[in-house]
Short mmCIF file of C-alpha atoms in Angstrom, two decimals:
data_model
loop_
_atom_site.label_atom_id
_atom_site.label_comp_id
_atom_site.label_asym_id
_atom_site.label_seq_id
_atom_site.Cartn_x
_atom_site.Cartn_y
_atom_site.Cartn_z
CA MET S 7 28.90 87.02 36.97
CA MET S 8 25.57 86.34 38.30
CA LYS S 9 23.96 87.16 34.78
CA PHE S 10 25.78 84.64 32.64
CA LEU S 11 24.52 81.87 34.98
CA MET S 12 21.17 83.00 34.91
CA MET S 13 21.24 83.01 30.88
CA MET S 14 22.81 80.01 30.40
CA ILE S 15 19.99 78.33 33.01
CA PHE S 16 17.53 80.16 30.48
CA MET S 17 18.86 78.76 27.78
CA ILE S 18 18.36 74.75 28.70
CA PRO S 19 14.65 75.17 27.49
CA MET S 20 16.33 75.82 24.12
CA CYS S 21 18.46 72.71 24.15
CA PHE S 22 14.96 70.55 23.62
CA ILE S 23 12.84 72.43 21.15
CA HIS S 24 13.25 71.10 18.03
CA ASN S 25 15.58 72.05 15.60
CA MET S 26 17.46 74.11 17.85
CA PHE S 27 21.26 72.55 17.16
CA TRP S 28 22.62 76.45 15.78
CA MET S 29 20.37 78.53 17.25
CA VAL S 30 22.70 77.26 21.11
CA GLN S 31 25.43 77.72 19.55
CA MET S 32 24.69 81.60 18.37
CA MET S 33 23.50 81.97 22.35
CA LEU S 34 27.08 80.68 22.86
CA PHE S 35 28.62 83.02 20.52
CA LEU S 36 26.17 86.35 21.71
CA MET S 37 26.85 85.22 25.07
CA MET S 38 30.84 84.79 24.41
CA PHE S 39 30.68 88.61 23.00
CA PHE S 40 28.98 90.02 25.95
CA TYR S 41 31.20 88.24 28.05
CA MET S 42 34.77 89.78 26.26
CA ASN S 43 33.35 93.19 26.54
CA LEU S 44 32.95 93.32 30.74
CA THR S 45 35.89 95.57 32.01
CA ILE S 46 38.30 93.40 33.69
CA ASN S 47 40.70 95.09 36.21
CA LEU S 48 43.79 93.58 35.87
CA SER S 49 45.18 93.56 39.24
CA MET S 50 42.10 92.35 41.51
CA PHE S 51 39.07 90.72 41.53
CA CYS S 52 36.25 92.50 40.09
CA ASN S 53 32.75 92.12 38.69
CA LEU S 54 31.83 90.78 42.39
CA SER S 55 28.34 89.40 42.24
CA TYR S 56 27.13 87.26 46.09
CA MET S 57 30.17 85.21 45.78
CA TYR S 58 31.12 85.32 42.17
CA SER S 59 34.35 87.40 40.71
CA SER S 60 36.37 87.03 37.89
CA ASP S 61 39.99 88.14 37.51
CA MET S 62 42.40 88.16 34.42
CA LEU S 63 42.69 84.16 35.75
CA SER S 64 39.15 82.97 35.74
CA TYR S 65 38.73 85.54 32.47
CA GLY S 66 40.96 84.09 30.17
CA LEU S 67 39.84 80.57 31.71
CA ILE S 68 35.80 81.49 31.78
CA LEU S 69 36.71 82.43 27.30
CA LEU S 70 38.44 79.62 26.46
CA SER S 71 35.22 77.54 27.64
CA ILE S 72 33.06 79.47 26.29
CA TRP S 73 34.69 79.35 22.83
CA ILE S 74 35.24 75.45 23.06
CA CYS S 75 31.96 74.59 23.79
CA ILE S 76 30.77 76.54 20.74
CA LEU S 77 33.14 74.75 18.12
CA MET S 78 32.02 71.56 20.22
CA ILE S 79 28.53 72.07 19.08
CA MET S 80 29.99 73.06 15.16
CA ALA S 81 32.50 70.08 15.58
CA SER S 82 29.40 67.64 16.59
CA GLU S 83 27.37 67.87 13.23
CA ASN S 84 27.53 64.04 12.92
CA LEU S 85 25.02 63.79 16.03
CA PHE S 86 22.46 66.47 14.60
CA LYS S 87 21.96 64.69 11.13
CA THR S 88 21.57 61.48 12.49
CA ASN S 89 19.60 62.66 15.42
CA PHE S 90 21.24 60.30 17.64
CA TYR S 91 20.26 61.83 21.34
CA VAL S 92 20.80 65.70 20.11
CA ASN S 93 19.16 67.32 23.06
CA PHE S 94 20.13 65.23 25.77
CA PHE S 95 23.73 66.25 23.53
CA LEU S 96 23.47 70.11 23.93
CA PHE S 97 21.98 70.02 27.41
CA ASN S 98 25.10 68.07 28.40
CA ILE S 99 27.40 70.74 27.13
CA ILE S 100 25.36 73.59 28.46
CA PHE S 101 25.23 72.15 31.78
CA LEU S 102 29.03 71.48 31.47
CA LEU S 103 29.69 74.91 30.47
CA ILE S 104 28.07 76.15 33.53
CA MET S 105 29.61 74.14 36.08
CA LEU S 106 32.97 75.05 34.23
CA ILE S 107 32.09 78.64 34.27
CA LEU S 108 31.33 78.65 37.93
CA THR S 109 34.94 76.17 38.93
CA PHE S 110 36.52 79.58 37.61
CA SER S 111 34.83 82.43 39.11
CA VAL S 112 34.19 81.16 42.62
CA MET S 113 35.79 82.45 45.24
CA ASN S 114 34.13 80.02 48.41
CA MET S 115 36.76 77.50 48.33
CA PHE S 116 34.48 74.19 49.61
CA MET S 117 31.74 75.75 46.07
CA PHE S 118 35.34 75.61 44.17
CA TYR S 119 35.59 71.61 45.22
CA LEU S 120 31.83 71.10 44.25
CA PHE S 121 31.77 72.62 41.20
CA PHE S 122 35.65 71.12 40.42
CA GLU S 123 34.39 67.57 41.03
CA GLY S 124 30.35 68.46 39.62
CA SER S 125 32.27 69.39 36.39
CA LEU S 126 32.95 65.76 36.17
CA ILE S 127 29.49 64.20 35.22
CA PRO S 128 28.59 65.90 32.52
CA THR S 129 32.47 65.21 30.60
CA LEU S 130 31.46 60.99 31.95
CA MET S 131 28.11 61.40 29.88
CA LEU S 132 29.61 62.91 26.93
CA ILE S 133 32.56 59.85 26.69
CA VAL S 134 29.72 56.90 28.05
CA GLY S 135 27.10 58.21 26.26
CA TRP S 136 28.34 59.20 22.55
CA GLY S 137 31.69 57.64 22.98
CA TYR S 138 32.61 54.95 19.56
CA GLN S 139 34.14 51.39 21.30
CA PRO S 140 32.75 49.47 23.87
CA GLU S 141 36.03 50.52 25.97
CA ARG S 142 34.28 53.40 26.67
CA ILE S 143 33.28 52.25 29.94
CA VAL S 144 36.39 51.61 31.19
CA ALA S 145 37.58 54.69 30.11
CA GLY S 146 34.83 56.30 31.94
CA VAL S 147 35.34 54.28 34.83
CA TYR S 148 39.38 54.95 34.81
CA LEU S 149 38.22 59.42 34.59
CA LEU S 150 36.13 58.60 37.93
CA PHE S 151 37.67 56.53 39.66
CA TYR S 152 41.08 58.55 38.82
CA THR S 153 39.80 62.18 40.63
CA LEU S 154 38.09 60.57 42.96
CA PHE S 155 40.53 58.68 44.67
CA VAL S 156 42.30 61.87 45.55
CA SER S 157 39.45 64.34 45.85
CA LEU S 158 38.20 63.06 49.52
CA PRO S 159 41.40 64.36 50.42
CA LEU S 160 41.17 67.48 48.94
CA LEU S 161 37.91 67.86 50.83
CA MET S 162 39.29 67.63 54.39
CA GLY S 163 41.87 69.79 53.35
CA ILE S 164 39.53 72.32 52.62
CA PHE S 165 37.22 71.53 55.92
CA TYR S 166 40.83 71.84 57.85
CA VAL S 167 41.83 75.68 56.32
CA PHE S 168 38.42 76.29 57.40
CA ASN S 169 38.91 75.30 60.91
CA LEU S 170 42.18 77.81 61.40
CA MET S 171 41.04 80.13 59.01
CA ASP S 172 36.87 80.18 60.18
CA SER S 173 37.00 81.38 56.20
CA MET S 174 37.21 79.88 52.94
CA MET S 175 37.07 82.42 50.29
CA ILE S 176 40.37 82.37 48.25
CA TYR S 177 40.67 85.48 48.89
CA PHE S 178 41.30 85.64 52.56
CA LEU S 179 44.11 82.76 52.17
CA LYS S 180 46.94 85.19 50.99
CA PHE S 181 47.11 85.72 54.62
CA MET S 182 47.59 82.36 55.87
CA ASP S 183 51.17 80.49 55.94
CA MET S 184 50.38 76.59 55.79
CA ASN S 185 53.43 74.44 56.82
CA SER S 186 51.95 71.12 57.16
CA TYR S 187 53.33 67.92 54.26
CA LEU S 188 50.42 66.11 54.88
CA LEU S 189 48.05 69.30 54.25
CA TYR S 190 50.02 69.96 51.00
CA PHE S 191 49.88 66.72 49.66
CA SER S 192 46.24 66.21 50.37
CA MET S 193 45.26 69.59 48.75
CA ILE S 194 47.74 69.29 45.66
CA MET S 195 47.22 65.46 44.27
CA ALA S 196 43.26 66.54 43.19
CA PHE S 197 45.06 69.13 40.66
CA LEU S 198 48.22 66.84 39.61
CA VAL S 199 45.67 63.79 38.74
CA LYS S 200 43.83 66.40 36.99
CA MET S 201 46.26 67.59 34.94
CA PRO S 202 47.39 65.13 34.90
CA MET S 203 50.83 64.45 35.71
CA TYR S 204 52.95 61.61 34.79
CA PHE S 205 52.66 58.39 37.27
CA VAL S 206 48.67 59.12 37.38
CA HIS S 207 48.00 60.20 33.63
CA LEU S 208 46.30 56.72 32.07
CA TRP S 209 43.22 57.92 32.70
CA LEU S 210 43.60 60.59 29.68
CA PRO S 211 45.01 58.95 26.66
CA LYS S 212 42.03 55.74 27.65
CA ALA S 213 39.16 58.60 28.09
CA HIS S 214 40.43 60.39 24.53
CA VAL S 215 40.71 57.41 22.60
CA GLU S 216 36.94 56.59 23.91
CA ALA S 217 35.55 59.93 24.00
CA PRO S 218 33.59 61.32 21.22
CA VAL S 219 34.77 64.52 19.67
CA SER S 220 33.41 66.75 21.47
CA GLY S 221 34.77 64.96 24.82
CA SER S 222 38.29 65.61 23.69
CA MET S 223 37.93 68.76 22.39
CA ILE S 224 36.76 69.51 26.07
CA LEU S 225 39.14 67.61 27.82
CA ALA S 226 41.88 68.44 26.29
CA GLY S 227 41.15 72.43 25.82
CA ILE S 228 39.49 72.74 29.31
CA MET S 229 39.74 69.74 32.22
CA LEU S 230 43.24 69.39 32.08
CA LYS S 231 42.85 73.45 33.02
CA LEU S 232 40.65 73.07 35.80
CA GLY S 233 44.43 71.30 37.84
CA GLY S 234 46.38 74.39 36.65
CA TYR S 235 44.19 77.31 38.22
CA GLY S 236 43.20 75.09 41.00
CA LEU S 237 47.00 75.05 41.99
CA LEU S 238 47.74 78.94 41.00
CA ARG S 239 44.93 79.75 43.75
CA LEU S 240 45.76 77.33 45.95
CA MET S 241 49.59 78.38 45.94
CA ILE S 242 49.32 81.16 47.86
CA PHE S 243 48.80 79.31 51.50
CA LEU S 244 51.22 76.72 50.06
CA GLN S 245 54.37 78.81 49.60
CA LYS S 246 56.36 77.71 52.19
CA ILE S 247 56.45 74.13 52.17
CA ASN S 248 56.19 74.13 48.79
CA LEU S 249 59.61 75.82 48.29
CA LYS S 250 60.77 72.59 50.11
CA LEU S 251 58.95 69.80 48.60
CA ASN S 252 58.18 71.03 44.96
CA TYR S 253 61.54 69.60 43.44
CA ILE S 254 59.45 66.05 44.22
CA SER S 255 56.95 67.10 41.34
CA ILE S 256 59.62 68.75 39.22
CA VAL S 257 61.71 66.39 38.83
CA ILE S 258 58.82 63.49 38.27
CA SER S 259 57.68 65.49 35.40
CA LEU S 260 60.90 66.35 33.75
CA LEU S 261 61.23 62.79 33.25
CA GLY S 262 58.23 61.98 33.17
CA GLY S 263 57.13 64.60 30.39
CA PHE S 264 60.69 63.47 28.54
CA TYR S 265 59.53 59.43 28.35
CA ILE S 266 55.93 60.46 27.50
CA SER S 267 57.53 62.28 24.35
CA LEU S 268 59.50 59.09 23.63
CA LYS S 269 56.41 57.13 24.05
CA CYS S 270 54.27 59.04 21.56
CA PHE S 271 56.68 57.29 18.59
CA CYS S 272 55.28 53.89 19.47
CA GLN S 273 51.16 55.91 18.77
CA VAL S 274 49.60 54.00 15.59
CA ASP S 275 46.35 56.11 17.12
CA ILE S 276 46.61 59.66 15.82
CA LYS S 277 43.96 60.53 19.10
CA SER S 278 46.23 58.57 21.44
CA LEU S 279 49.58 60.58 19.91
CA ILE S 280 47.56 63.97 20.62
CA ALA S 281 46.28 63.05 23.93
CA TYR S 282 50.20 61.78 25.22
CA SER S 283 51.41 65.60 23.76
CA SER S 284 49.09 66.95 25.82
CA VAL S 285 50.20 64.74 29.40
CA ALA S 286 53.31 66.06 27.94
CA HIS S 287 52.95 69.92 27.68
CA MET S 288 50.98 69.58 30.95
CA SER S 289 54.53 68.45 33.03
CA LEU S 290 55.83 71.68 31.91
CA VAL S 291 52.54 73.58 33.41
CA ILE S 292 53.62 71.83 36.45
CA ASN S 293 57.16 72.88 36.37
CA GLY S 294 56.27 76.42 35.85
CA ILE S 295 53.35 76.54 38.43
CA MET S 296 55.78 74.67 41.27
CA ILE S 297 58.55 76.19 40.87
CA MET S 298 56.90 79.64 42.57
CA ASN S 299 58.51 82.86 40.16
CA TYR S 300 57.05 85.09 37.73
CA TRP S 301 57.96 83.63 34.54
CA GLY S 302 57.07 80.00 35.80
CA PHE S 303 53.20 81.85 37.03
CA PHE S 304 53.03 83.45 33.46
CA GLY S 305 54.31 80.86 31.51
CA SER S 306 52.12 78.34 32.60
CA TYR S 307 48.57 80.27 31.94
CA ILE S 308 49.22 81.32 28.51
CA MET S 309 50.92 77.82 28.18
CA MET S 310 46.88 76.61 29.38
CA ILE S 311 45.26 78.84 27.12
CA GLY S 312 47.60 78.56 24.34
CA HIS S 313 47.25 74.38 24.36
CA GLY S 314 43.87 73.88 24.77
CA LEU S 315 43.12 76.00 21.41
CA CYS S 316 45.85 74.07 19.86
CA SER S 317 45.16 70.68 21.58
CA SER S 318 41.30 71.06 20.49
CA GLY S 319 42.10 71.90 16.95
CA MET S 320 44.18 68.44 16.56
CA PHE S 321 41.08 66.72 17.73
CA CYS S 322 38.66 68.18 15.30
CA LEU S 323 41.48 67.24 12.73
CA ALA S 324 42.11 63.85 13.72
CA ASN S 325 37.68 63.53 13.68
CA ILE S 326 38.32 65.11 10.19
CA LEU S 327 39.64 62.14 8.99
CA TYR S 328 37.79 59.38 11.75
CA GLU S 329 34.33 60.49 9.90
CA ARG S 330 35.91 59.74 6.27
CA LEU S 331 37.37 57.10 6.81
CA HIS S 332 36.19 55.23 10.10
CA SER S 333 39.94 54.93 11.22
CA ARG S 334 42.18 56.98 13.88
CA SER S 335 45.29 54.45 12.36
CA LEU S 336 48.10 56.17 11.29
CA TYR S 337 48.63 53.43 8.43
CA ILE S 338 45.26 54.76 6.84
CA ASN S 339 45.16 58.17 7.57
CA LYS S 340 48.28 59.11 5.12
CA GLY S 341 49.21 60.42 2.07
CA MET S 342 46.90 63.17 2.81
CA MET S 343 48.01 65.63 0.66
CA ASN S 344 46.96 64.06 -2.60
CA PHE S 345 43.28 63.90 -2.11
CA MET S 346 42.48 66.77 0.95
CA PRO S 347 45.48 69.70 0.39
CA SER S 348 43.51 72.28 2.53
CA MET S 349 43.10 70.22 5.19
CA SER S 350 46.78 69.42 4.96
CA LEU S 351 47.60 73.17 5.32
CA TRP S 352 45.17 73.26 8.30
CA TRP S 353 47.32 70.24 9.67
CA PHE S 354 50.53 72.05 8.94
CA LEU S 355 49.13 75.23 11.23
CA LEU S 356 48.23 73.62 13.93
CA MET S 357 50.85 71.47 14.44
CA SER S 358 53.25 74.24 13.77
CA SER S 359 51.01 75.85 16.75
CA ASN S 360 51.50 72.70 18.86
CA MET S 361 55.29 72.55 18.80
CA ALA S 362 55.48 76.61 19.34
CA ALA S 363 56.34 78.02 16.32
CA PRO S 364 56.33 81.75 16.02
CA PRO S 365 53.54 83.92 16.28
CA SER S 366 51.84 81.07 18.74
CA LEU S 367 50.57 81.60 22.17
CA ASN S 368 52.38 78.20 22.93
CA LEU S 369 55.70 80.07 21.61
CA MET S 370 55.08 82.79 24.34
CA GLY S 371 54.28 79.85 27.23
CA GLU S 372 57.36 77.63 26.34
CA ILE S 373 60.02 81.09 26.17
CA SER S 374 58.56 81.97 29.84
CA LEU S 375 58.95 77.96 31.70
CA ILE S 376 62.18 77.67 29.25
CA ASN S 377 63.10 80.90 31.65
CA SER S 378 61.36 80.09 35.20
CA MET S 379 63.44 76.09 35.00
CA ILE S 380 66.49 77.48 34.69
CA SER S 381 66.80 80.33 37.15
CA TRP S 382 65.57 77.57 39.16
CA SER S 383 68.41 75.17 38.22
CA TRP S 384 70.62 75.09 34.84
CA ILE S 385 70.45 71.22 35.34
CA SER S 386 66.96 71.26 34.29
CA MET S 387 68.21 72.71 30.38
CA ILE S 388 69.53 69.02 29.83
CA MET S 389 65.93 67.75 30.04
CA LEU S 390 64.54 70.55 28.75
CA MET S 391 66.91 70.43 25.88
CA LEU S 392 65.42 66.67 25.46
CA ILE S 393 61.28 67.39 26.15
CA PHE S 394 61.63 70.27 24.00
CA PHE S 395 63.52 68.68 20.53
CA PHE S 396 61.14 65.31 20.97
CA LEU S 397 57.41 67.40 22.25
CA SER S 398 58.03 70.21 19.38
CA GLY S 399 60.03 69.04 16.77
CA MET S 400 60.47 65.00 16.46
CA TYR S 401 56.89 63.57 16.75
CA ILE S 402 55.04 66.45 15.50
CA MET S 403 57.35 65.76 12.49
CA PHE S 404 56.54 61.89 12.25
CA MET S 405 52.77 62.32 12.22
CA PHE S 406 52.61 65.07 10.02
CA PHE S 407 54.70 63.41 7.52
CA TYR S 408 53.68 60.63 7.81
CA SER S 409 49.85 61.63 7.40
CA THR S 410 50.67 64.34 4.87
CA TRP S 411 53.40 62.30 2.58
CA LYS S 412 52.77 58.42 2.60
CA LYS S 413 51.77 57.07 -0.06
CA PHE S 414 47.91 56.84 -0.04
CA ILE S 415 45.49 54.44 -0.84
CA GLN S 416 43.59 54.92 -4.00
CA VAL S 417 40.43 53.62 -2.54
CA PHE S 418 39.47 57.27 -0.58
CA MET S 419 39.93 59.23 -3.32
CA ASP S 420 36.11 60.08 -4.09
CA ILE S 421 35.26 60.80 -0.19
CA MET S 422 38.01 63.13 1.08
CA LYS S 423 36.47 66.54 0.61
CA GLY S 424 36.31 69.44 2.92
CA VAL S 425 33.15 71.29 4.21
CA SER S 426 33.52 74.80 5.13
CA ARG S 427 31.94 73.85 8.67
CA GLU S 428 34.79 72.27 9.24
CA TYR S 429 37.73 74.90 7.89
CA LEU S 430 35.14 77.54 9.32
CA MET S 431 35.77 75.40 13.15
CA LEU S 432 39.75 74.83 12.29
CA THR S 433 39.85 78.58 11.77
CA LEU S 434 38.74 79.58 14.97
CA HIS S 435 41.26 77.26 16.17
CA TRP S 436 43.65 78.95 15.11
CA LEU S 437 43.36 82.93 14.68
CA PRO S 438 42.47 82.88 18.70
CA LEU S 439 46.00 80.94 19.07
CA ASN S 440 48.21 83.29 16.90
CA ILE S 441 46.11 86.59 17.36
CA LEU S 442 46.24 86.63 21.45
CA ILE S 443 49.86 86.54 21.55
CA LEU S 444 49.96 90.34 20.46
CA LYS S 445 47.42 91.19 23.91
CA VAL S 446 49.55 88.82 25.92
CA ASP S 447 50.74 92.05 28.52
CA TYR S 448 47.75 91.63 29.72
CA SER S 449 48.63 88.77 30.80
CA MET S 450 51.98 89.73 32.03
CA ILE S 451 50.74 92.80 34.08
CA LEU S 452 48.31 90.51 35.78
CA ILE S 453 50.43 87.96 37.08
#
């Protein structure tokens, strides 16, 4: 793992050399293929180096992080054309990627906390530095304080565990079984806010709406997954207490997911709509993790990977329209089929993946999550039916038909042309999302 860290550190000077924008992206591609060829032992930690290692859980999320960062650079060509602090932008992405890879691969719980919170800084810089409206400052404050408010209890919980165990290694935590209410809530709240769970989700739509396209992509693609990864790791030693208290977060997530799905119909901002759909998807992931059975863990992991690719692609599409019309309103972005038929096809492909149509990873994840929920309580099927009807069907169709088939505004006929870079970017989102289902058995073996 250290060799990838060193490679990224040595890429930092490249960010400040003139006209190296695409070269940085090519180097990340190279690193991606090096990392893909690592031999992963499916059943245990491997690639050990000092305090880093990877198992299947961290392997998939690190791959997703590198992939999304590559596509962030590809989506931000506008910054390159206008030369808007482009060197610092590249440095920010590399720094963020270093933080994310360290978060997913570190084995020490305190170091995990350090990098988990450290990834907040470059994300905040992306939103405040390259955002669109003046409200981005408010969005940055929301993001910062929601996360920091619950991070101190997590730090205290980690020190308490160290005091008991004399070790902070995540691998050794499986020998420990905690039964403390206070420790349970102090440890999981930081991850539930990061996911985010309903009631603590208000920072997410604000951050998405004000962020540039790269900020939205990393928020939807990776930052929400940090919470799920933390929960999957910490459930090892919180099993007993979680079995007593998991109904609280499950009930809140089920009701919240249904309410957020309804709230999507009220949105006129495309980015806001996609952001609220992310909250609804993450509520299902929280359910899968909290139930703590095989199907739930597997489904939440697959759903995190699938949602990261799909949601990031949809934010790219929203940005493609924004770059041409300078508006994200559904009232203006309509009738695309008339002047951008190819882009309408990509809207259809990514939206169908978002509503879990085969052969996307989302379908596999949702099937597993339904299995786990019904095994926990058959009554949850009522809420699941409502969530999947509204979440997977109705509002996606509402957005697709509104943006594609409505009567368009004649003035925009000339300016709506897709370029090859955009089609390549969307292809690189959609292909892994639908090809990876062929190798989903690896993830099943793991968990």
